[in-house]
Short mmCIF file of C-alpha atoms and ligand atoms in Angstrom, two decimals:
data_model
loop_
_atom_site.label_atom_id
_atom_site.label_comp_id
_atom_site.label_asym_id
_atom_site.label_seq_id
_atom_site.Cartn_x
_atom_site.Cartn_y
_atom_site.Cartn_z
CA MET J 29 27.60 120.81 -85.50
CA SER J 30 30.97 121.04 -83.81
CA THR J 31 34.26 120.45 -85.55
CA LEU J 32 37.74 119.23 -84.68
CA GLU J 33 39.87 122.34 -84.73
CA SER J 34 43.23 120.59 -84.70
CA TYR J 35 42.30 118.67 -87.89
CA ASP J 36 40.80 121.80 -89.46
CA GLU J 37 44.05 123.67 -88.91
CA ILE J 38 46.44 120.79 -89.58
CA PRO J 39 44.57 118.43 -91.93
CA TYR J 40 45.59 114.80 -92.05
CA GLU J 41 47.28 113.64 -95.25
CA SER J 42 44.32 111.91 -96.82
CA VAL J 43 45.76 109.22 -99.07
CA PRO J 44 44.86 105.79 -100.51
CA LEU J 45 45.34 103.08 -97.88
CA THR J 46 46.04 100.00 -99.98
CA ASP J 47 45.18 97.50 -97.25
CA THR J 48 41.70 98.95 -96.73
CA HIS J 49 40.65 98.43 -100.36
CA PRO J 50 37.60 96.15 -100.67
CA ASP J 51 39.62 93.88 -103.00
CA HIS J 52 42.06 93.12 -100.19
CA LEU J 53 39.34 92.71 -97.56
CA TYR J 54 37.33 90.49 -99.92
CA VAL J 55 40.29 88.20 -100.63
CA ILE J 56 41.16 87.79 -96.95
CA GLY J 57 37.51 87.21 -96.05
CA ARG J 58 37.12 84.54 -98.72
CA LEU J 59 40.41 82.85 -97.73
CA PHE J 60 38.91 82.48 -94.25
CA GLY J 61 35.65 81.05 -95.55
CA LEU J 62 33.58 84.25 -95.28
CA PRO J 63 31.52 84.86 -98.45
CA ALA J 64 32.44 88.56 -98.57
CA ALA J 65 30.65 90.87 -101.04
CA ASP J 66 31.97 91.44 -104.56
CA PRO J 67 34.04 94.67 -104.41
CA ALA J 68 32.67 95.72 -107.81
CA ARG J 69 29.15 95.99 -106.30
CA CYS J 70 29.57 96.70 -102.62
CA ARG J 71 28.77 99.29 -99.95
CA VAL J 72 31.64 100.84 -97.99
CA LEU J 73 31.57 103.09 -94.92
CA GLU J 74 34.69 104.88 -93.70
CA LEU J 75 34.69 106.37 -90.20
CA GLY J 76 37.18 109.22 -89.67
CA CYS J 77 37.70 109.52 -93.43
CA ALA J 78 39.50 112.93 -93.29
CA ALA J 79 39.22 114.46 -96.81
CA GLY J 80 38.14 111.16 -98.38
CA GLY J 81 41.56 110.57 -99.97
CA ASN J 82 41.01 106.87 -99.33
CA ILE J 83 37.41 106.24 -100.43
CA THR J 84 37.07 108.77 -103.25
CA PRO J 85 39.65 106.98 -105.45
CA MET J 86 37.91 103.68 -104.62
CA ALA J 87 34.62 105.21 -105.76
CA TYR J 88 36.23 106.51 -108.96
CA TYR J 89 37.50 103.06 -109.93
CA LEU J 90 34.49 101.07 -108.64
CA PRO J 91 31.57 103.00 -110.18
CA ASP J 92 28.94 100.39 -109.25
CA SER J 93 29.84 100.41 -105.56
CA ARG J 94 28.64 102.98 -103.03
CA PHE J 95 30.83 104.82 -100.51
CA VAL J 96 30.04 106.91 -97.45
CA GLY J 97 32.71 108.73 -95.45
CA VAL J 98 32.17 110.41 -92.08
CA ASP J 99 34.45 112.91 -90.37
CA LEU J 100 34.05 115.44 -87.60
CA SER J 101 36.48 117.97 -89.09
CA ALA J 102 34.44 120.39 -91.21
CA ARG J 103 37.39 121.66 -93.22
CA GLN J 104 38.59 118.19 -94.24
CA VAL J 105 35.08 117.22 -95.36
CA GLU J 106 34.84 120.43 -97.43
CA ASP J 107 38.22 119.72 -99.05
CA GLY J 108 37.07 116.21 -99.90
CA ARG J 109 33.74 117.35 -101.30
CA ARG J 110 35.54 119.66 -103.73
CA LEU J 111 37.31 116.64 -105.22
CA ILE J 112 34.07 114.65 -105.48
CA GLU J 113 32.24 117.58 -107.11
CA GLY J 114 35.13 118.17 -109.52
CA LEU J 115 34.90 114.55 -110.63
CA ALA J 116 31.06 114.57 -110.64
CA LEU J 117 31.01 111.27 -108.73
CA ASP J 118 27.56 110.23 -107.56
CA ASN J 119 28.57 107.05 -105.72
CA VAL J 120 30.49 108.67 -102.87
CA GLN J 121 29.29 110.99 -100.14
CA LEU J 122 31.25 112.67 -97.34
CA MET J 123 29.31 113.54 -94.18
CA HIS J 124 30.40 116.08 -91.61
CA ALA J 125 29.28 114.22 -88.49
CA ASN J 126 30.38 112.79 -85.18
CA VAL J 127 30.70 109.00 -85.05
CA MET J 128 28.72 109.25 -81.80
CA ASP J 129 25.64 110.49 -83.69
CA LEU J 130 25.51 107.74 -86.31
CA GLY J 131 23.03 104.88 -86.37
CA ARG J 132 20.98 102.51 -88.50
CA GLU J 133 19.72 105.30 -90.77
CA LEU J 134 23.05 105.00 -92.63
CA GLY J 135 22.01 101.59 -93.92
CA GLU J 136 23.98 98.36 -94.16
CA PHE J 137 27.59 98.04 -95.34
CA ASP J 138 29.71 95.21 -96.72
CA TYR J 139 32.93 96.87 -95.61
CA ILE J 140 33.49 99.33 -92.76
CA ILE J 141 36.87 101.04 -92.47
CA ALA J 142 38.23 102.87 -89.43
CA HIS J 143 41.92 103.56 -90.01
CA GLY J 144 43.78 105.79 -87.58
CA LEU J 145 40.67 106.40 -85.49
CA TYR J 146 40.29 103.83 -82.69
CA SER J 147 43.40 104.77 -80.69
CA TRP J 148 42.84 108.46 -81.25
CA VAL J 149 39.37 108.83 -79.73
CA PRO J 150 38.11 108.61 -76.12
CA ALA J 151 36.64 105.37 -74.73
CA PRO J 152 32.95 106.16 -75.46
CA VAL J 153 33.79 106.77 -79.14
CA ARG J 154 35.76 103.51 -79.27
CA SER J 155 32.76 101.61 -77.91
CA LYS J 156 30.57 103.35 -80.46
CA ILE J 157 32.89 102.31 -83.33
CA LEU J 158 32.52 98.65 -82.31
CA ALA J 159 28.77 99.03 -81.77
CA LEU J 160 28.39 100.60 -85.23
CA ALA J 161 30.41 97.80 -86.78
CA ARG J 162 27.97 95.29 -85.29
CA GLU J 163 24.90 97.34 -86.17
CA LEU J 164 25.81 98.32 -89.73
CA LEU J 165 27.78 95.33 -91.03
CA ALA J 166 25.96 93.11 -93.52
CA PRO J 167 25.77 89.43 -92.42
CA HIS J 168 29.01 88.66 -94.31
CA GLY J 169 30.53 92.11 -93.91
CA ILE J 170 34.06 92.92 -92.75
CA ALA J 171 35.19 95.77 -90.50
CA TYR J 172 38.78 96.99 -90.68
CA ILE J 173 39.95 98.70 -87.48
CA SER J 174 43.54 99.80 -86.96
CA TYR J 175 45.06 100.81 -83.62
CA ASN J 176 48.32 101.25 -81.78
CA THR J 177 49.36 98.12 -79.93
CA ARG J 178 51.07 97.54 -76.65
CA PRO J 179 53.69 96.82 -75.64
CA GLY J 180 55.59 97.84 -78.80
CA TRP J 181 53.99 101.30 -78.91
CA HIS J 182 55.40 102.21 -75.47
CA VAL J 183 58.61 103.56 -77.04
CA ARG J 184 56.54 105.93 -79.16
CA GLY J 185 54.46 106.67 -76.08
CA MET J 186 57.63 107.64 -74.19
CA VAL J 187 58.49 110.31 -76.77
CA ARG J 188 54.84 111.41 -76.86
CA GLU J 189 54.90 111.88 -73.08
CA ILE J 190 58.01 114.06 -73.32
CA LEU J 191 56.52 116.17 -76.13
CA LEU J 192 53.19 116.59 -74.31
CA TYR J 193 55.01 117.76 -71.19
CA GLU J 194 57.32 120.13 -73.05
CA THR J 195 54.46 121.74 -74.99
CA ARG J 196 52.05 121.96 -72.03
CA GLY J 197 52.28 125.72 -71.60
CA VAL J 198 52.23 126.54 -75.32
CA THR J 199 48.97 127.65 -76.93
CA GLY J 200 48.09 127.30 -80.62
CA HIS J 201 48.61 124.21 -82.77
CA ARG J 202 51.41 125.72 -84.87
CA ALA J 203 53.27 127.02 -81.82
CA ARG J 204 53.04 123.59 -80.18
CA LEU J 205 54.40 121.99 -83.34
CA ALA J 206 57.31 124.43 -83.41
CA ARG J 207 58.15 123.70 -79.76
CA ALA J 208 57.85 119.95 -80.39
CA ARG J 209 60.35 120.22 -83.26
CA GLU J 210 62.82 121.99 -80.95
CA VAL J 211 62.47 119.24 -78.35
CA ILE J 212 62.89 116.53 -81.02
CA ALA J 213 66.17 118.16 -82.12
CA LEU J 214 67.28 118.29 -78.50
CA LEU J 215 66.42 114.63 -77.89
CA GLY J 216 68.15 113.64 -81.13
CA ALA J 217 71.36 115.42 -80.15
CA ALA J 218 71.29 114.09 -76.58
CA SER J 219 70.77 110.46 -77.66
CA ALA J 220 73.22 110.42 -80.61
CA GLY J 221 76.04 107.89 -80.28
CA LYS J 222 74.98 106.76 -76.81
CA GLN J 223 75.58 103.09 -76.01
CA SER J 224 72.67 102.55 -73.63
CA PRO J 225 69.83 100.49 -75.16
CA MET J 226 67.25 103.00 -73.88
CA MET J 227 69.00 105.90 -75.58
CA GLY J 228 69.27 103.79 -78.74
CA LEU J 229 65.49 103.33 -78.77
CA MET J 230 64.94 107.02 -78.10
CA HIS J 231 67.34 107.98 -80.87
CA ALA J 232 65.68 105.74 -83.47
CA GLU J 233 62.28 107.13 -82.54
CA VAL J 234 63.24 110.80 -82.75
CA GLN J 235 65.24 110.21 -85.93
CA GLN J 236 62.11 109.11 -87.80
CA LEU J 237 60.33 112.16 -86.37
CA THR J 238 62.80 114.57 -87.95
CA GLN J 239 61.36 113.45 -91.33
CA ALA J 240 57.73 113.41 -90.17
CA SER J 241 55.09 115.73 -91.64
CA ASP J 242 53.46 118.34 -89.39
CA SER J 243 50.22 116.44 -89.67
CA TYR J 244 51.66 113.11 -88.48
CA LEU J 245 53.70 114.73 -85.73
CA TYR J 246 50.78 116.72 -84.37
CA HIS J 247 48.09 114.07 -84.50
CA GLU J 248 50.23 111.17 -83.27
CA TYR J 249 52.22 112.97 -80.56
CA LEU J 250 50.38 116.11 -79.52
CA GLU J 251 46.67 115.24 -79.61
CA ASP J 252 44.92 114.79 -76.25
CA THR J 253 44.02 111.17 -76.91
CA ASN J 254 46.24 108.43 -78.27
CA GLU J 255 46.09 105.06 -76.57
CA ALA J 256 47.63 101.72 -77.38
CA PHE J 257 45.95 98.39 -76.62
CA LEU J 258 46.92 94.81 -76.06
CA PHE J 259 45.64 92.72 -78.96
CA SER J 260 43.84 90.41 -76.52
CA ASP J 261 42.02 93.38 -74.92
CA PHE J 262 40.92 94.62 -78.33
CA VAL J 263 39.57 91.17 -79.22
CA ALA J 264 37.76 90.96 -75.85
CA ASP J 265 36.10 94.35 -76.50
CA ALA J 266 35.13 93.24 -80.00
CA ARG J 267 33.60 90.04 -78.59
CA ALA J 268 31.64 92.04 -76.04
CA ALA J 269 30.20 93.98 -78.98
CA ASP J 270 29.11 90.69 -80.60
CA LEU J 271 31.87 90.71 -83.21
CA GLN J 272 34.51 88.08 -83.98
CA TYR J 273 38.13 88.52 -84.95
CA LEU J 274 38.66 87.30 -88.50
CA ALA J 275 42.33 87.95 -89.25
CA ASP J 276 44.98 90.61 -89.49
CA CYS J 277 45.22 92.62 -92.68
CA GLU J 278 48.96 91.93 -92.68
CA LEU J 279 48.46 88.22 -93.12
CA HIS J 280 52.11 87.22 -92.70
CA THR J 281 51.90 88.28 -89.05
CA LEU J 282 49.57 85.32 -88.38
CA PHE J 283 52.37 82.86 -89.05
CA SER J 284 55.14 81.96 -86.64
CA SER J 285 57.42 80.96 -89.54
CA THR J 286 58.86 84.49 -89.69
CA LEU J 287 60.20 84.09 -86.11
CA PRO J 288 63.43 82.35 -85.06
CA PRO J 289 62.78 78.55 -84.85
CA ALA J 290 62.86 78.32 -81.04
CA ALA J 291 60.37 81.18 -80.68
CA ALA J 292 58.16 79.73 -83.43
CA ALA J 293 58.06 76.41 -81.56
CA GLN J 294 56.81 78.16 -78.40
CA VAL J 295 54.11 79.92 -80.39
CA ASP J 296 53.02 76.74 -82.17
CA ALA J 297 52.79 74.90 -78.85
CA LEU J 298 49.88 77.14 -77.81
CA ASP J 299 46.43 75.70 -78.60
CA GLU J 300 44.57 78.98 -78.90
CA LEU J 301 45.20 80.96 -82.11
CA LEU J 302 44.47 84.23 -80.34
CA GLU J 303 47.04 83.35 -77.66
CA GLN J 304 49.51 82.62 -80.44
CA GLU J 305 48.90 86.04 -81.96
CA GLN J 306 49.27 87.76 -78.61
CA LEU J 307 52.59 86.01 -77.95
CA MET J 308 53.80 86.95 -81.44
CA ASP J 309 52.99 90.62 -80.71
CA PHE J 310 55.31 90.36 -77.70
CA LEU J 311 58.03 88.58 -79.66
CA ARG J 312 57.87 91.18 -82.42
CA ALA J 313 57.38 94.21 -80.15
CA ARG J 314 54.51 95.04 -82.45
CA LEU J 315 53.27 98.61 -82.32
CA PHE J 316 50.38 98.78 -84.80
CA ARG J 317 47.62 96.45 -85.92
CA LYS J 318 45.06 96.36 -88.69
CA SER J 319 42.44 93.95 -87.37
CA LEU J 320 39.57 92.57 -89.40
CA LEU J 321 36.31 91.79 -87.61
CA CYS J 322 33.04 90.26 -88.72
CA ARG J 323 29.73 89.55 -87.03
CA ALA J 324 29.89 86.89 -84.30
CA ASP J 325 27.35 84.83 -86.24
CA ALA J 326 29.23 85.06 -89.57
CA PRO J 327 30.50 81.77 -91.04
CA ALA J 328 34.24 82.41 -90.75
CA SER J 329 36.93 79.84 -90.06
CA ARG J 330 40.62 80.05 -89.16
CA ASP J 331 41.55 77.43 -91.78
CA ILE J 332 42.81 79.11 -94.91
CA ASP J 333 41.25 77.83 -98.12
CA LEU J 334 43.80 78.34 -100.91
CA ALA J 335 41.59 76.85 -103.64
CA GLY J 336 39.84 80.19 -104.16
CA MET J 337 43.14 81.73 -105.20
CA LEU J 338 43.11 79.98 -108.59
CA GLY J 339 40.19 82.03 -109.89
CA TRP J 340 41.58 85.40 -108.75
CA TYR J 341 43.97 87.72 -110.55
CA ALA J 342 47.47 88.51 -109.28
CA TYR J 343 49.53 91.65 -109.78
CA ALA J 344 52.97 92.59 -108.47
CA ASP J 345 55.69 95.13 -109.14
CA LEU J 346 58.89 93.38 -108.04
CA ALA J 347 62.35 93.17 -109.60
CA PRO J 348 65.26 90.82 -108.84
CA GLU J 349 67.72 92.48 -106.47
CA LYS J 350 70.73 91.23 -108.45
CA GLY J 351 71.16 89.92 -111.96
CA LYS J 352 68.58 87.92 -113.85
CA PRO J 353 66.06 85.52 -112.33
CA ASP J 354 67.56 82.04 -112.20
CA LEU J 355 64.84 79.99 -113.89
CA ALA J 356 66.95 76.84 -114.13
CA ARG J 357 67.31 76.02 -110.43
CA ARG J 358 65.47 76.06 -107.11
CA ARG J 359 67.79 78.67 -105.65
CA PRO J 360 66.74 81.45 -103.25
CA GLN J 361 66.73 84.87 -104.91
CA THR J 362 65.71 88.19 -103.43
CA TRP J 363 63.15 90.42 -105.14
CA VAL J 364 62.59 94.04 -104.23
CA ALA J 365 59.51 96.25 -104.30
CA PRO J 366 59.63 99.93 -105.36
CA THR J 367 59.09 100.79 -101.68
CA GLY J 368 62.24 98.86 -100.74
CA GLY J 369 60.62 95.70 -99.29
CA ARG J 370 62.71 92.54 -99.94
CA PHE J 371 61.22 89.10 -100.54
CA GLU J 372 62.93 85.77 -101.09
CA VAL J 373 61.60 83.12 -103.47
CA GLN J 374 63.24 79.98 -104.78
CA GLU J 375 60.86 78.22 -107.17
CA PRO J 376 61.66 78.73 -110.88
CA LEU J 377 57.92 78.97 -111.58
CA THR J 378 57.56 81.79 -109.04
CA LYS J 379 60.53 83.67 -110.49
CA ALA J 380 59.09 83.34 -113.99
CA ALA J 381 55.67 84.47 -112.73
CA LEU J 382 57.14 87.55 -111.00
CA THR J 383 59.03 88.46 -114.18
CA LEU J 384 55.82 88.17 -116.16
CA LEU J 385 53.81 90.21 -113.66
CA ALA J 386 56.44 92.97 -113.64
CA GLU J 387 56.17 93.13 -117.45
CA VAL J 388 52.41 93.71 -117.37
CA TYR J 389 52.08 95.73 -114.12
CA PRO J 390 49.67 97.30 -113.14
CA ASP J 391 47.62 94.69 -114.98
CA ALA J 392 46.82 91.41 -113.30
CA VAL J 393 46.93 87.82 -114.57
CA ARG J 394 44.52 85.07 -113.53
CA VAL J 395 46.45 82.85 -111.09
CA GLU J 396 45.78 79.60 -112.97
CA GLU J 397 46.88 81.17 -116.23
CA LEU J 398 49.93 82.67 -114.53
CA ALA J 399 51.08 79.15 -113.64
CA GLN J 400 50.70 78.03 -117.26
CA GLN J 401 52.46 81.06 -118.71
CA ALA J 402 55.26 80.87 -116.12
CA ALA J 403 55.80 77.18 -116.94
CA GLN J 404 56.44 78.10 -120.57
CA ARG J 405 59.41 80.19 -119.45
CA VAL J 406 60.98 77.54 -117.22
CA PRO J 407 63.33 75.11 -118.99
CA GLY J 408 62.38 71.48 -118.38
CA ASN J 409 59.35 72.36 -116.26
CA GLY J 410 56.67 72.27 -118.86
CA GLY J 411 58.77 74.48 -121.13
CA GLY J 412 55.80 74.90 -123.44
CA ARG J 413 55.57 71.13 -123.95
CA GLY J 414 52.99 70.40 -121.27
CA ALA J 415 51.60 71.24 -117.87
CA PRO J 416 53.99 71.86 -114.96
CA GLN J 417 54.50 68.93 -112.57
CA ALA J 418 52.12 68.76 -109.63
CA ALA J 419 54.89 69.14 -107.03
CA ALA J 420 56.32 72.21 -108.77
CA LEU J 421 52.83 73.66 -109.02
CA ASP J 422 52.13 73.12 -105.31
CA ALA J 423 55.41 74.78 -104.38
CA PHE J 424 54.56 77.66 -106.73
CA TYR J 425 51.12 78.23 -105.20
CA GLY J 426 52.69 78.05 -101.75
CA GLU J 427 55.19 80.78 -102.60
CA LEU J 428 52.53 82.86 -104.31
CA PHE J 429 50.46 82.74 -101.14
CA GLU J 430 53.49 83.72 -99.04
CA LEU J 431 54.07 86.71 -101.32
CA PHE J 432 50.42 87.69 -100.95
CA ALA J 433 50.63 87.31 -97.17
CA ALA J 434 53.73 89.53 -97.17
CA GLN J 435 51.83 92.12 -99.31
CA ALA J 436 54.45 91.80 -102.05
CA LEU J 437 51.84 90.51 -104.47
CA ARG J 438 48.17 91.45 -104.48
CA LEU J 439 45.08 89.50 -105.48
CA THR J 440 41.85 90.82 -106.92
CA PRO J 441 38.67 89.12 -108.11
CA ARG J 442 38.54 91.46 -111.15
CA ALA J 443 40.33 91.26 -114.51
CA THR J 444 40.28 95.03 -115.21
CA GLY J 445 43.30 96.16 -117.23
CA TYR J 446 44.88 99.54 -116.58
CA ARG J 447 48.14 99.45 -118.50
CA THR J 448 48.82 102.58 -120.54
CA ARG J 449 51.50 103.81 -122.91
CA PRO J 450 52.23 107.53 -123.09
CA ASP J 451 50.48 109.05 -126.11
CA GLN J 452 52.08 111.69 -128.27
CA GLN J 453 50.00 114.13 -126.23
CA PRO J 454 49.41 112.35 -122.90
CA ARG J 455 46.42 113.07 -120.71
CA ALA J 456 46.24 112.43 -116.95
CA THR J 457 43.27 110.48 -115.59
CA ALA J 458 40.50 112.80 -114.38
CA LEU J 459 41.21 111.65 -110.81
CA ALA J 460 44.96 112.34 -110.93
CA ALA J 461 44.38 115.72 -112.62
CA ALA J 462 41.79 116.73 -110.02
CA GLN J 463 43.96 115.60 -107.10
CA ALA J 464 46.88 117.60 -108.52
CA ALA J 465 44.70 120.67 -109.14
CA LEU J 466 43.34 120.61 -105.58
CA GLY J 467 46.81 120.19 -104.06
CA PHE J 468 46.23 116.73 -102.54
CA GLY J 469 49.99 116.09 -102.67
CA CYS J 470 49.36 112.58 -103.91
CA ALA J 471 47.62 110.97 -106.88
CA ALA J 472 45.79 107.67 -106.47
CA SER J 473 46.50 104.81 -108.85
CA PRO J 474 43.85 102.25 -109.81
CA ARG J 475 45.81 99.80 -107.64
CA HIS J 476 45.06 102.12 -104.73
CA VAL J 477 48.62 103.26 -104.25
CA GLY J 478 49.38 106.94 -103.71
CA ALA J 479 52.05 108.48 -105.93
CA GLN J 480 53.60 111.38 -104.01
CA LEU J 481 53.43 114.65 -105.92
CA ASP J 482 55.95 117.42 -105.30
CA ALA J 483 55.38 120.87 -106.84
CA PHE J 484 56.97 119.84 -110.15
CA ALA J 485 54.98 116.60 -110.48
CA THR J 486 51.78 118.43 -109.51
CA ARG J 487 52.28 121.05 -112.20
CA LEU J 488 53.31 118.41 -114.74
CA LEU J 489 50.09 116.43 -114.16
CA GLY J 490 48.15 119.66 -114.64
CA LEU J 491 49.78 120.19 -118.04
CA LEU J 492 49.13 116.63 -119.23
CA ASP J 493 45.68 117.44 -120.60
CA GLY J 494 45.99 115.80 -124.00
CA SER J 495 46.83 119.05 -125.82
CA ARG J 496 50.65 119.07 -125.57
CA THR J 497 53.58 116.84 -126.50
CA LEU J 498 56.14 116.15 -123.78
CA ASP J 499 58.58 118.55 -125.50
CA GLU J 500 55.94 121.28 -125.32
CA VAL J 501 55.22 120.43 -121.68
CA ALA J 502 58.95 120.69 -120.81
CA ALA J 503 59.23 124.07 -122.56
CA HIS J 504 56.14 125.29 -120.70
CA LEU J 505 57.52 124.17 -117.32
CA LEU J 506 60.84 125.90 -117.99
CA GLU J 507 59.05 129.14 -118.88
CA GLU J 508 57.08 128.98 -115.65
CA ALA J 509 60.28 128.31 -113.68
CA GLU J 510 61.98 131.28 -115.30
CA ARG J 511 59.03 133.52 -114.48
CA GLY J 512 59.44 132.39 -110.86
CA GLN J 513 56.11 130.52 -110.82
CA LEU J 514 57.68 127.11 -110.24
CA ALA J 515 60.69 126.34 -108.08
CA ILE J 516 62.93 123.93 -109.99
CA PRO J 517 66.71 123.92 -110.14
CA THR J 518 67.62 125.16 -113.63
CA GLU J 519 71.25 125.86 -114.38
CA GLY J 520 73.46 126.39 -117.42
CA ALA J 521 72.71 127.57 -120.94
CA PRO J 522 69.06 127.74 -122.10
CA ASP J 523 69.19 124.50 -124.12
CA ALA J 524 70.92 122.64 -121.24
CA ARG J 525 68.20 123.87 -118.87
CA LEU J 526 65.52 122.66 -121.24
CA ARG J 527 67.21 119.25 -121.54
CA GLY J 528 67.32 119.00 -117.72
CA VAL J 529 63.59 119.72 -117.43
CA ARG J 530 62.83 117.32 -120.31
CA ARG J 531 64.74 114.52 -118.53
CA ASN J 532 62.68 115.08 -115.39
CA VAL J 533 59.49 115.06 -117.44
CA THR J 534 60.47 111.73 -119.03
CA ARG J 535 61.31 110.19 -115.67
CA LEU J 536 58.07 111.31 -114.06
CA VAL J 537 55.92 110.30 -117.02
CA GLN J 538 57.42 106.80 -116.72
CA THR J 539 56.32 106.75 -113.07
CA PHE J 540 52.85 107.98 -114.07
CA VAL J 541 52.62 105.19 -116.67
CA ARG J 542 53.71 102.62 -114.08
CA HIS J 543 50.95 103.81 -111.75
CA ALA J 544 48.42 104.12 -114.61
CA LEU J 545 47.87 107.80 -113.85
CA LEU J 546 47.55 108.53 -117.58
CA ALA J 547 44.29 107.95 -119.38
CA PRO J 548 44.29 104.93 -121.71
C1 LIG K 244 44.37 110.31 -87.39
S1 LIG K 244 43.14 110.87 -88.49
C2 LIG K 244 43.01 109.55 -89.62
C3 LIG K 244 42.44 109.93 -90.95
C4 LIG K 244 42.33 108.82 -91.97
N1 LIG K 244 41.44 107.77 -91.56
C5 LIG K 244 43.70 108.25 -92.28
O1 LIG K 244 44.12 107.34 -91.58
O2 LIG K 244 44.36 108.72 -93.20
C6 LIG K 244 41.65 110.73 -87.53
C7 LIG K 244 40.42 111.29 -88.22
O3 LIG K 244 39.27 110.98 -87.43
C8 LIG K 244 38.44 112.12 -87.34
N2 LIG K 244 37.66 112.01 -86.09
C9 LIG K 244 38.12 112.03 -84.82
N3 LIG K 244 37.11 111.88 -83.95
C10 LIG K 244 35.98 111.73 -84.69
C11 LIG K 244 34.61 111.52 -84.36
N4 LIG K 244 34.20 111.44 -83.10
N5 LIG K 244 33.72 111.42 -85.37
C12 LIG K 244 34.12 111.51 -86.67
N6 LIG K 244 35.41 111.70 -87.02
C13 LIG K 244 36.32 111.81 -86.05
C14 LIG K 244 39.41 113.29 -87.38
O4 LIG K 244 38.81 114.48 -87.81
C15 LIG K 244 40.47 112.79 -88.37
O5 LIG K 244 40.16 113.14 -89.69
#
């Protein structure tokens, strides 16, 4: 069996990809009339799974579902298997194999994921990915395929072309990376402060590359294959493989309402939904897509059915940008996500619901119940004396859907609660502890979000084994730092140093609690 040397030497950061979670795919499928399989009892295949950092956490939190990951890089598969063995999971398997060699023997799957693969493989492998999706998808299954899109990706492609040229004579992955970094610095300096629009584009592109990891830089800019596609060409290829386009994972991109009114009118004037989406890609200079496909004979529709939402559970981690939520008036207010995303809502019921969801995050509340509980917080709109008015309720559900479409709020068909409070002697979840111990650089939350772990956070998670108080953990970390085993800035007198470490421990433990990385 061959391997992919570049990925063996520079492994991809294998992390949870929130949008690929079966919960998200299920909800979108059902909204579009496809009776997608229950995520709690489903079968998932991931092609190009790297070290399984996406499916292994899914398998950990969905013990009655079955997961198979396939990757051609032997080293990444070995890394991933160590995590699975450490956790003794028997519902996830990583295979070292070429997508080209797969077939029906793998069985049938409810969800097939190919993230960061389609653009990065040659044409025969791309055809095989679509053929496998058709062959292995269950009748109501959903395939998630992401790819770089034209024309927006051309700017990235321009920098890629420069880097490929400038590294052409350099041998060895690390040496090519080093040369690429030199060229990026050169391009950054040459384009700084220039007025020309072209130089502005170049500057923005190389600026984000100065922060990029080796893995991203190498595999996006220096690999032999990386192609971008027009959305309409991708859909045509999917159709030729007997698949149909269901929707985009980033649901808000389906709607013209986020465009300026004149542009939205042009989009809405088109009869064909696929033509509308293509035009919107142009208007947004879109450079990446996460397309969902299903079998051509699957009963999907483009009319969204919001009724299903009432029985699902919502969770969100948003806070008002300024001041308190104004529950008395229909006034636009901006809410922000921990990642910096900003979302405007105006309905008092929505503001009350977001406040409530932030209080219980990462737990979820059944949507119908959320409306009732939110109404109790809104003066004059139920206010505990009755049900909210129908018009207010409709407006609330409308905003809730918009928040879901914008990925500010998530929906799940399951009621599972994950909220934890730090114990006297906190203990990390087995998954977070194992990811920290194996140096994954990120710990997966039950909401399938990756919490980045620097050296300090990694060591801290390792010490949270249920045998130490946080004071003891802080003292232990300081000792390790003073022995030179852990690089943390410690200054001042011994007790001041200890207080500094203790403050960091408190701050990080709060983050771990927020992500439910501590065992209940
Ligand atoms: C850009 S990485 C994406 C990894 C992961 N899906 C993610 O997005 O985090 C592409 C992955 O596909 C794998 N790959 C490339 N060609 C493959 C093939 N023909 N068969 C199986 N895996 C392949 C690589 O080894 C690598 O792990």
